[in-house]
Amino acid sequence: MKNCTIKKLIYIILGLCMVSTIGAQSSWKPDDSKGYVAHDPVMIKQDSIYFLFTTGGGMAKSSDLKTWDRLKPVPSKLEWVTEDIIPGYRDGYWAPDIQYLDGTYYLYYSPSAFAKNTSAIGVMTNKTLDQKSPDYEWIDHGMILQSIPGRDFWNAIDANVYFDRKWGGEATGWLSFGSFWGGLKLVKLDSSMKALAEPQEWYTIAKQERTFGMPDTDPGDGTIEAPFIYKRHQYYYLFVSTDYCCRGLDSTYKVLVGRSRDIRGPYFDKEGKPLYAGGGTFVVGETEEFAGIGHCAVYDFDGQTYFVAHGYDKDDKGHSKLVIKTIEWDRTDWPKVQL
């Protein structure tokens, strides 16, 4: 079985297990006794509470970034996903991204098909993340874009949105995404942050070498996915994950980074090699604790920069666990994760 196929199978299993709305008869619950079980984590802070979102619709909260309380999952029955969009779709989605702009929370997500780039990216919104509030309600706005096998040489999963604010102007939304195939893409959103801007504006921001001659239907061996854009001073930093996730103790996942003065790129690593040509400065990978670490997000909370990802726990049979570490910056403003 191909590594990409294994990845997508595990994503489906995670989605089925973590969302209570899928298969009410299921009694599976994540065992957090050896670390918080999570896949593709993203985070945001509302008032004094941190909220975590994961593949499958998982949602949790914490006041200290250490102890997490699981909450009622985000709805994952997507009425807009028809048989024409994703044949055989059975509810659920992968790799969410949570953002906040002008009083609204935006949750971007990706329903996808098994081992194909039959995928889509959608968005839902909420006015609050406090599930006890009368204003708590997820409103699904449906699809932003989709990838179609045979038409698109990219995969519409692993969405990340950056709201780029200029002095005295409104925010411009940029959606980055992608996994394997032709690499990672960046596309401009319109002012609603729920649709593509017209005329459309697209860029390829990162790629890894792919063996020549593979058919377009094959994800290929150009292992790159999960973009995350973070702004610090004059630079936009593009974090990406390479090598293979979702293989337990055999996972080789790692995170690379490049930076640019323009969100559209090109992004270059510390040695000056562009990420669109296989570049990337190493950030983190295998450690004494984890077989591999990846699918990261980066945030500033209370004056400190945090690295958020999942890792494959060597002491717990390679199960996927939440990883939260601080980031320090060297004299030339390159990040170093404090493991």
Coordinates of C-alpha atoms in Angstrom, one line a residue:
M1 CA 0.0 0.0 0.0
K2 CA 1.4 3.4 -0.9
N3 CA 2.4 5.8 1.8
C4 CA -0.1 8.4 0.6
T5 CA -2.8 5.8 0.7
I6 CA -1.9 5.0 4.2
K7 CA -2.1 8.7 5.1
K8 CA -5.6 9.1 3.7
L9 CA -6.8 5.9 5.3
I10 CA -5.7 7.1 8.7
Y11 CA -7.3 10.5 8.1
I12 CA -10.6 8.8 7.4
I13 CA -10.3 6.6 10.5
L14 CA -9.5 9.7 12.6
G15 CA -12.5 11.5 11.2
L16 CA -14.8 8.6 11.9
C17 CA -13.6 8.2 15.4
M18 CA -13.3 11.8 16.6
V19 CA -16.7 13.1 15.4
S20 CA -19.7 11.9 17.4
T21 CA -22.1 12.8 14.6
I22 CA -20.5 10.1 12.4
G23 CA -21.8 6.7 13.6
A24 CA -23.7 7.3 16.8
Q25 CA -23.1 3.6 17.7
S26 CA -19.4 4.1 18.0
S27 CA -18.1 4.2 21.6
W28 CA -14.4 5.0 20.7
K29 CA -12.9 7.7 22.7
P30 CA -9.3 9.1 22.4
D31 CA -7.1 8.0 25.3
D32 CA -5.3 11.1 26.5
S33 CA -3.7 9.4 29.5
K34 CA -0.3 9.5 27.8
G35 CA -0.7 12.9 26.1
Y36 CA -3.4 14.6 24.2
V37 CA -4.4 12.6 21.1
A38 CA -4.7 15.0 18.1
H39 CA -4.0 15.2 14.4
D40 CA -3.5 18.4 12.4
P41 CA -4.0 20.8 15.3
V42 CA -4.7 24.5 15.0
M43 CA -5.4 27.0 17.8
I44 CA -6.8 30.4 18.6
K45 CA -7.3 32.4 21.8
Q46 CA -10.7 33.9 22.8
D47 CA -10.4 36.1 25.9
S48 CA -8.3 34.0 28.3
I49 CA -9.2 30.6 26.8
Y50 CA -7.3 28.7 24.1
F51 CA -9.4 26.7 21.7
L52 CA -8.0 23.8 19.7
F53 CA -9.4 22.3 16.4
T54 CA -8.3 19.0 14.8
T55 CA -9.0 16.7 11.9
G56 CA -12.4 15.1 12.2
G57 CA -14.1 18.1 13.8
G58 CA -12.4 17.8 17.2
M59 CA -12.6 20.8 19.5
A60 CA -11.1 21.4 22.9
K61 CA -10.2 24.2 25.3
S62 CA -7.5 25.1 27.8
S63 CA -6.6 27.9 30.1
D64 CA -2.9 27.0 30.3
L65 CA -1.9 25.2 27.0
K66 CA -1.2 22.1 29.1
T67 CA -4.5 20.6 30.3
W68 CA -7.2 20.2 27.6
D69 CA -10.9 19.6 27.9
R70 CA -12.6 18.0 24.9
L71 CA -15.7 19.8 23.8
K72 CA -18.7 18.9 21.6
P73 CA -17.3 18.5 18.1
V74 CA -17.8 21.0 15.3
P75 CA -20.6 19.8 12.9
S76 CA -19.1 17.7 10.2
K77 CA -22.1 16.6 8.2
L78 CA -21.6 18.7 5.1
E79 CA -24.8 19.0 3.1
W80 CA -23.1 20.7 0.1
V81 CA -20.7 17.8 -0.6
T82 CA -22.6 16.0 -3.3
E83 CA -21.7 12.7 -5.1
D84 CA -20.5 14.8 -8.0
I85 CA -18.0 16.6 -5.9
I86 CA -16.7 13.6 -3.9
P87 CA -18.0 10.2 -4.9
G88 CA -18.8 8.0 -2.0
Y89 CA -18.5 10.8 0.6
R90 CA -19.5 9.8 4.1
D91 CA -19.3 13.1 6.1
G92 CA -16.3 14.5 7.9
Y93 CA -13.3 16.6 6.9
W94 CA -9.6 16.9 7.4
A95 CA -7.0 19.5 8.6
P96 CA -9.1 22.6 9.7
D97 CA -7.7 26.1 10.1
I98 CA -9.2 28.6 12.5
Q99 CA -8.9 32.4 12.0
Y100 CA -10.6 35.5 13.4
L101 CA -11.4 38.8 11.6
D102 CA -13.7 41.7 12.6
G103 CA -15.9 39.8 15.0
T104 CA -16.2 36.6 13.1
Y105 CA -14.4 33.2 13.5
Y106 CA -13.6 31.4 10.2
L107 CA -13.1 27.7 10.2
Y108 CA -11.7 26.4 6.9
Y109 CA -11.8 22.6 6.3
S110 CA -11.3 19.9 3.6
P111 CA -13.5 17.0 2.7
S112 CA -11.6 14.6 0.5
A113 CA -11.7 11.2 -1.2
F114 CA -9.6 8.2 -0.4
A115 CA -6.2 8.3 -2.1
K116 CA -7.2 10.9 -4.7
N117 CA -7.1 14.6 -5.3
T118 CA -10.9 14.5 -5.4
S119 CA -11.0 17.2 -2.7
A120 CA -12.5 20.5 -1.7
I121 CA -12.0 23.4 0.7
G122 CA -15.0 24.9 2.5
V123 CA -15.6 27.4 5.3
M124 CA -18.0 27.9 8.2
T125 CA -18.3 30.8 10.6
N126 CA -19.2 31.5 14.2
K127 CA -19.5 34.6 16.3
T128 CA -18.1 33.0 19.4
L129 CA -16.2 29.8 20.4
D130 CA -17.9 29.6 23.8
Q131 CA -20.2 26.7 23.5
K132 CA -22.3 27.9 26.4
S133 CA -23.1 31.2 24.7
P134 CA -26.5 31.7 23.0
D135 CA -24.5 33.1 20.0
Y136 CA -22.6 29.9 19.5
E137 CA -23.6 28.5 16.1
W138 CA -21.6 27.2 13.1
I139 CA -22.9 28.5 9.8
D140 CA -21.5 26.5 6.9
H141 CA -21.0 28.6 3.7
G142 CA -20.0 25.7 1.5
M143 CA -17.2 25.3 -1.0
I144 CA -14.5 27.8 -1.9
L145 CA -12.6 25.6 -4.4
Q146 CA -12.1 22.0 -5.4
S147 CA -9.5 19.8 -7.1
I148 CA -10.6 17.4 -9.8
P149 CA -8.5 14.4 -10.9
G150 CA -7.4 14.7 -14.5
R151 CA -8.0 18.5 -14.4
D152 CA -5.9 19.7 -11.5
F153 CA -2.3 18.8 -10.6
W154 CA -2.8 19.8 -7.0
N155 CA -4.8 18.7 -4.0
A156 CA -7.4 20.9 -2.3
I157 CA -6.6 20.0 1.3
D158 CA -4.6 21.4 4.3
A159 CA -6.0 24.9 4.1
N160 CA -4.4 27.8 5.8
V161 CA -5.7 31.4 5.6
Y162 CA -3.7 34.6 6.3
F163 CA -5.5 37.9 6.7
D164 CA -3.0 40.5 5.5
R165 CA -3.7 43.9 6.9
K166 CA -2.1 47.0 5.5
W167 CA -1.9 50.3 7.3
G168 CA -5.2 52.1 6.9
G169 CA -6.7 49.5 4.7
E170 CA -9.0 46.4 4.8
A171 CA -7.6 42.9 5.2
T172 CA -6.8 40.9 2.2
G173 CA -7.3 37.1 2.5
W174 CA -4.8 34.6 1.1
L175 CA -5.6 30.9 1.1
S176 CA -2.6 28.5 1.0
F177 CA -3.1 24.8 0.6
G178 CA -1.9 21.6 -0.9
S179 CA -0.5 18.1 -0.5
F180 CA 1.8 16.1 -2.8
W181 CA 1.1 16.4 -6.6
G182 CA 2.4 19.7 -7.9
G183 CA 3.1 21.2 -4.5
L184 CA 1.5 24.1 -2.5
K185 CA -0.6 26.8 -3.9
L186 CA -1.6 30.3 -2.8
V187 CA -4.8 32.0 -4.0
K188 CA -6.4 35.3 -3.2
L189 CA -9.8 35.5 -1.5
D190 CA -12.5 38.1 -2.0
S191 CA -13.5 40.5 0.8
S192 CA -16.1 38.0 2.2
M193 CA -13.2 35.6 2.9
K194 CA -15.6 32.9 1.7
A195 CA -14.8 32.8 -2.0
L196 CA -12.0 33.4 -4.5
A197 CA -11.3 36.9 -5.7
E198 CA -12.0 37.7 -9.3
P199 CA -10.0 37.9 -11.5
Q200 CA -8.4 34.9 -9.8
E201 CA -4.8 35.3 -8.6
W202 CA -2.8 32.1 -8.1
Y203 CA 0.8 31.3 -7.1
T204 CA 2.9 28.1 -6.6
I205 CA 4.8 28.7 -3.3
A206 CA 6.5 25.4 -2.5
K207 CA 7.3 22.1 -4.2
Q208 CA 9.5 19.0 -3.7
E209 CA 11.0 17.0 -6.5
R210 CA 8.7 14.4 -8.0
T211 CA 9.9 11.4 -10.0
F212 CA 9.4 12.1 -13.7
G213 CA 6.9 9.9 -15.5
M214 CA 4.4 9.3 -12.8
P215 CA 0.8 9.5 -13.9
D216 CA -1.2 12.5 -12.9
T217 CA -3.5 10.3 -10.9
D218 CA -0.6 9.3 -8.6
P219 CA 0.1 11.6 -5.6
G220 CA 3.8 11.1 -6.4
D221 CA 6.8 11.2 -4.2
G222 CA 7.2 15.0 -3.9
T223 CA 6.3 14.9 -0.2
I224 CA 5.2 18.3 0.8
E225 CA 1.9 19.5 2.4
A226 CA 0.3 21.5 5.2
P227 CA 1.4 25.1 4.5
F228 CA 1.2 27.7 7.3
I229 CA 2.0 31.4 6.8
Y230 CA 3.2 33.5 9.7
K231 CA 4.2 37.2 9.7
R232 CA 7.1 38.6 11.8
H233 CA 8.5 42.1 11.3
Q234 CA 9.2 42.5 7.5
Y235 CA 9.0 38.8 6.6
Y236 CA 6.3 36.3 5.8
Y237 CA 7.4 32.8 6.9
L238 CA 6.1 29.7 5.1
F239 CA 6.2 26.6 7.2
V240 CA 5.7 23.3 5.4
S241 CA 5.7 19.6 6.2
T242 CA 7.7 17.1 4.2
D243 CA 8.3 13.3 4.2
Y244 CA 5.7 10.9 5.5
C245 CA 3.1 11.2 8.3
C246 CA 0.6 8.7 9.6
R247 CA 2.9 5.7 9.8
G248 CA 3.1 5.5 13.6
L249 CA 6.7 4.7 14.7
D250 CA 7.8 4.6 11.0
S251 CA 6.6 8.2 10.4
T252 CA 9.3 10.5 9.0
Y253 CA 7.4 13.8 9.1
K254 CA 9.4 17.0 9.5
V255 CA 8.9 20.8 9.2
L256 CA 10.8 23.2 6.9
V257 CA 10.6 26.9 6.6
G258 CA 11.3 29.7 4.1
R259 CA 10.6 33.4 4.1
S260 CA 9.7 36.3 1.8
R261 CA 9.0 40.0 2.0
D262 CA 5.9 39.5 -0.2
I263 CA 3.2 37.0 0.9
R264 CA 3.0 35.9 -2.8
G265 CA 6.6 34.8 -2.6
P266 CA 9.0 33.6 -3.7
Y267 CA 10.0 32.1 -0.4
F268 CA 13.7 31.3 0.2
D269 CA 15.4 29.2 2.8
K270 CA 18.4 30.3 4.9
E271 CA 20.8 29.2 2.1
G272 CA 18.9 31.2 -0.5
K273 CA 17.2 28.3 -2.2
P274 CA 13.6 28.9 -3.3
L275 CA 10.9 26.7 -1.7
Y276 CA 9.3 26.3 -5.2
A277 CA 12.5 24.5 -6.2
G278 CA 12.7 22.1 -3.3
G279 CA 14.3 24.5 -0.7
G280 CA 13.5 24.7 3.0
T281 CA 15.4 25.3 6.2
F282 CA 15.0 22.5 8.8
V283 CA 12.9 23.4 11.8
V284 CA 12.0 20.1 13.6
G285 CA 11.6 16.4 12.8
E286 CA 12.4 13.3 14.8
T287 CA 13.2 13.8 18.5
E288 CA 13.9 11.6 21.5
E289 CA 10.1 11.7 22.2
F290 CA 8.6 11.7 18.7
A291 CA 9.3 9.6 15.6
G292 CA 8.3 12.6 13.5
I293 CA 6.6 16.0 14.0
G294 CA 4.6 17.9 11.4
H295 CA 1.5 19.7 10.2
C296 CA 2.4 22.7 12.2
A297 CA 0.9 26.1 13.0
V298 CA 2.6 29.1 14.6
Y299 CA 1.1 31.7 16.8
D300 CA 1.9 34.7 19.1
F301 CA 0.2 34.6 22.5
D302 CA 1.1 37.1 25.2
G303 CA 4.5 38.0 23.8
Q304 CA 5.7 34.5 23.1
T305 CA 5.7 32.6 19.8
Y306 CA 4.3 29.1 19.9
F307 CA 4.8 26.1 17.6
V308 CA 1.8 23.8 17.4
A309 CA 1.9 20.4 15.6
H310 CA 1.3 16.7 16.1
G311 CA 4.0 14.2 16.7
Y312 CA 4.2 10.3 16.7
D313 CA 4.8 9.3 20.3
K314 CA 7.7 6.8 20.7
D315 CA 6.5 5.9 24.2
D316 CA 2.9 5.2 23.0
K317 CA 3.1 3.0 20.0
G318 CA 3.5 5.9 17.6
H319 CA 0.1 7.4 18.4
S320 CA -0.4 11.0 17.2
K321 CA -0.1 13.5 20.0
L322 CA -0.4 17.3 20.4
V323 CA 2.9 19.1 20.4
I324 CA 3.2 22.7 21.8
K325 CA 6.6 24.2 22.0
T326 CA 8.0 27.8 22.2
I327 CA 9.9 29.4 19.3
E328 CA 13.0 31.6 19.8
W329 CA 14.5 33.7 17.0
D330 CA 18.2 34.0 16.1
R331 CA 19.9 37.2 15.3
T332 CA 18.9 37.0 11.6
D333 CA 15.3 36.2 12.5
W334 CA 15.2 32.5 11.7
P335 CA 13.0 30.3 14.0
K336 CA 14.3 27.7 16.4
V337 CA 11.8 25.4 18.2
Q338 CA 12.7 24.9 21.9
L339 CA 12.3 21.1 22.3

